[in-house]
Amino acid sequence: MKTNERLFSGCAARIVCLSAVLAVSCAALIAAKTLIPALILPRITLCLLAALSLAALWLSDGVFGARGDAIASVVLAAAAFGAASWCVGLAAPADAAVTALGGGAAYAVCLLAFTGARARIGSARLRFPRAALAVFAALAWLAAQGLAGFAVR
Amino acid sequence: MNAKRILISLAGIAVCCGVILAANYGLGPVAQQRAEAEQLKIMQLLTGGETFTKQDYAGDDENIRAVYATETGYLIETVTKGYADDITMWVGVSSEGEVNGVMVRDMHETAGLGLRAFTDGEFFIQTMGAAGDLEVGTNADAITGATVTSRALVKGINSACAFVTGAEIESGATEWEG
């Protein structure tokens, strides 16, 4: 089967990986809130949304090799962020739409940066390209710390 | 663009939401029970009282969000505007209008500066026994590098005391200058 005919590629791989990252993160948040009732939850900031996006992108693009379908990926990622924030109870239904917009924007920027980095790393013929992508994702998250004060909700 | 990929994506989102909702449904009641028990413990520590009755607050002070009466006085929840965002505090005030205990319940101030209010015991020790007359720079030392946060905390404490004593207090925005 050709690469572009695989079902688990493109936006499917990206969104499934993003959904997995969101599910694990939200489940961990709920468990932490149960065990530590006095826990103060962080605001949903662009920095946090970028961190989740980068983790999902490393998984989908770096590990599973997802390619293409950028626009569909961004739109569906926005829907995933909005739905997850509403289900976990961090955002009211109206606020979930704002979270979806913020998440979609963060995902779009991260996807653009990640795609460029992947192309550079791919052409460099490194011994551990996935590790290099992971390092890039970590550095990109550090760069996103500059947006830590911009709360989406 | 493959329609099947979009369907797989939507299925992934649905499964994600299902997992989150299941975790909420399963752990939600336990979390609520533990939260209520923890809250009661904190309220007892701050006031020395045993039982609490929520009172309706119809006053003009915008900083006061909730009032609980207890045998020894009141527990008052205040929300004041800090440097980065709102700061929610619980202030235990005796029937004579003196501060018995203070606890920050929610804040999102700058890490390393205002956020130190969570652990700066020296700041809160100086507020014990105060009767609503605290002023940063006069009779209260600010947290180093977090003057606005300190003013917001003091404003909440003064509002709580004023509720009990009936003193007139300005409930405007936290001052940044001076």
GROMACS .gro file of C-alpha atoms in nm, chain A:
model
  153
    1MET     CA    1   0.000   0.000   0.000
    2LYS     CA    2   0.137   0.341  -0.091
    3THR     CA    3   0.217   0.582   0.190
    4ASN     CA    4  -0.051   0.830   0.085
    5GLU     CA    5  -0.319   0.561   0.086
    6ARG     CA    6  -0.258   0.447   0.444
    7LEU     CA    7  -0.552   0.531   0.667
    8PHE     CA    8  -0.333   0.596   0.969
    9SER     CA    9  -0.140   0.881   0.814
   10GLY     CA   10  -0.183   1.253   0.759
   11CYS     CA   11  -0.449   1.411   0.977
   12ALA     CA   12  -0.567   1.072   1.111
   13ALA     CA   13  -0.232   0.993   1.271
   14ARG     CA   14  -0.191   1.346   1.400
   15ILE     CA   15  -0.535   1.373   1.556
   16VAL     CA   16  -0.528   1.025   1.705
   17CYS     CA   17  -0.192   1.103   1.865
   18LEU     CA   18  -0.317   1.441   1.987
   19SER     CA   19  -0.628   1.275   2.129
   20ALA     CA   20  -0.413   1.021   2.310
   21VAL     CA   21  -0.194   1.296   2.458
   22LEU     CA   22  -0.501   1.494   2.567
   23ALA     CA   23  -0.670   1.187   2.716
   24VAL     CA   24  -0.363   1.093   2.919
   25SER     CA   25  -0.307   1.453   3.034
   26CYS     CA   26  -0.668   1.508   3.135
   27ALA     CA   27  -0.695   1.172   3.310
   28ALA     CA   28  -0.376   1.252   3.504
   29LEU     CA   29  -0.521   1.593   3.593
   30ILE     CA   30  -0.842   1.436   3.724
   31ALA     CA   31  -0.646   1.179   3.925
   32ALA     CA   32  -0.421   1.451   4.070
   33LYS     CA   33  -0.722   1.663   4.166
   34THR     CA   34  -0.874   1.360   4.340
   35LEU     CA   35  -0.560   1.279   4.538
   36ILE     CA   36  -0.466   1.641   4.613
   37PRO     CA   37  -0.790   1.838   4.662
   38ALA     CA   38  -0.605   2.161   4.740
   39LEU     CA   39  -0.419   2.146   4.410
   40ILE     CA   40  -0.440   2.473   4.222
   41LEU     CA   41  -0.481   2.410   3.854
   42PRO     CA   42  -0.279   2.616   3.608
   43ARG     CA   43  -0.460   2.841   3.365
   44ILE     CA   44  -0.496   2.717   3.013
   45THR     CA   45  -0.224   2.922   2.846
   46LEU     CA   46  -0.080   2.921   2.496
   47CYS     CA   47   0.235   2.772   2.650
   48LEU     CA   48   0.042   2.472   2.782
   49LEU     CA   49  -0.141   2.423   2.452
   50ALA     CA   50   0.192   2.444   2.268
   51ALA     CA   51   0.345   2.181   2.498
   52LEU     CA   52   0.060   1.938   2.429
   53SER     CA   53   0.079   2.011   2.056
   54LEU     CA   54   0.454   1.951   2.042
   55ALA     CA   55   0.425   1.624   2.232
   56ALA     CA   56   0.153   1.504   1.996
   57LEU     CA   57   0.345   1.618   1.688
   58TRP     CA   58   0.659   1.438   1.797
   59LEU     CA   59   0.453   1.124   1.837
   60SER     CA   60   0.261   1.153   1.509
   61ASP     CA   61   0.519   1.305   1.278
   62GLY     CA   62   0.839   1.184   1.438
   63VAL     CA   63   0.741   0.832   1.536
   64PHE     CA   64   0.457   0.744   1.298
   65GLY     CA   65   0.575   0.961   1.010
   66ALA     CA   66   0.252   1.150   0.944
   67ARG     CA   67   0.264   1.384   0.645
   68GLY     CA   68   0.029   1.625   0.469
   69ASP     CA   69  -0.330   1.726   0.551
   70ALA     CA   70  -0.206   2.032   0.741
   71ILE     CA   71  -0.531   2.231   0.723
   72ALA     CA   72  -0.748   1.935   0.823
   73SER     CA   73  -0.506   1.861   1.107
   74VAL     CA   74  -0.529   2.216   1.244
   75VAL     CA   75  -0.910   2.225   1.225
   76LEU     CA   76  -0.951   1.886   1.388
   77ALA     CA   77  -0.688   1.971   1.651
   78ALA     CA   78  -0.889   2.279   1.743
   79ALA     CA   79  -1.196   2.059   1.785
   80ALA     CA   80  -0.997   1.814   2.000
   81PHE     CA   81  -0.870   2.089   2.232
   82GLY     CA   82  -1.215   2.239   2.272
   83ALA     CA   83  -1.383   1.903   2.336
   84ALA     CA   84  -1.117   1.790   2.584
   85SER     CA   85  -1.125   2.115   2.785
   86TRP     CA   86  -1.504   2.093   2.808
   87CYS     CA   87  -1.506   1.725   2.907
   88VAL     CA   88  -1.247   1.767   3.181
   89GLY     CA   89  -1.441   2.061   3.324
   90LEU     CA   90  -1.173   2.326   3.280
   91ALA     CA   91  -1.386   2.535   3.050
   92ALA     CA   92  -1.754   2.610   3.023
   93PRO     CA   93  -1.910   2.525   2.686
   94ALA     CA   94  -1.874   2.886   2.570
   95ASP     CA   95  -1.514   2.904   2.692
   96ALA     CA   96  -1.438   2.574   2.522
   97ALA     CA   97  -1.479   2.749   2.188
   98VAL     CA   98  -1.213   3.001   2.289
   99THR     CA   99  -0.989   2.718   2.402
  100ALA     CA  100  -1.046   2.549   2.068
  101LEU     CA  101  -0.934   2.862   1.883
  102GLY     CA  102  -0.627   2.900   2.102
  103GLY     CA  103  -0.542   2.533   2.070
  104GLY     CA  104  -0.585   2.542   1.694
  105ALA     CA  105  -0.359   2.845   1.665
  106ALA     CA  106  -0.093   2.689   1.887
  107TYR     CA  107  -0.112   2.362   1.696
  108ALA     CA  108  -0.082   2.541   1.363
  109VAL     CA  109   0.232   2.727   1.467
  110CYS     CA  110   0.386   2.413   1.618
  111LEU     CA  111   0.300   2.211   1.308
  112LEU     CA  112   0.465   2.467   1.085
  113ALA     CA  113   0.779   2.476   1.297
  114PHE     CA  114   0.788   2.099   1.337
  115THR     CA  115   0.749   2.038   0.965
  116GLY     CA  116   1.041   2.268   0.892
  117ALA     CA  117   1.256   2.109   1.160
  118ARG     CA  118   1.173   1.760   1.038
  119ALA     CA  119   1.277   1.851   0.683
  120ARG     CA  120   1.610   1.990   0.806
  121ILE     CA  121   1.678   1.694   1.033
  122GLY     CA  122   1.577   1.452   0.758
  123SER     CA  123   1.825   1.604   0.515
  124ALA     CA  124   2.103   1.601   0.775
  125ARG     CA  125   2.104   1.221   0.795
  126LEU     CA  126   2.142   1.203   1.169
  127ARG     CA  127   2.187   0.873   1.347
  128PHE     CA  128   1.895   0.937   1.585
  129PRO     CA  129   1.651   1.164   1.399
  130ARG     CA  130   1.365   1.100   1.643
  131ALA     CA  131   1.582   1.204   1.936
  132ALA     CA  132   1.680   1.517   1.745
  133LEU     CA  133   1.312   1.593   1.686
  134ALA     CA  134   1.245   1.544   2.057
  135VAL     CA  135   1.521   1.793   2.140
  136PHE     CA  136   1.371   2.039   1.892
  137ALA     CA  137   1.029   1.996   2.051
  138ALA     CA  138   1.177   2.066   2.396
  139LEU     CA  139   1.354   2.379   2.271
  140ALA     CA  140   1.038   2.497   2.096
  141TRP     CA  141   0.850   2.456   2.424
  142LEU     CA  142   1.112   2.667   2.601
  143ALA     CA  143   1.062   2.931   2.334
  144ALA     CA  144   0.685   2.913   2.395
  145GLN     CA  145   0.746   3.004   2.761
  146GLY     CA  146   0.741   3.361   2.640
  147LEU     CA  147   0.367   3.319   2.595
  148ALA     CA  148   0.317   3.189   2.949
  149GLY     CA  149   0.130   3.501   3.052
  150PHE     CA  150  -0.130   3.476   2.777
  151ALA     CA  151  -0.415   3.284   2.931
  152VAL     CA  152  -0.671   3.139   2.694
  153ARG     CA  153  -0.912   3.074   2.980
   0.00000   0.00000   0.00000
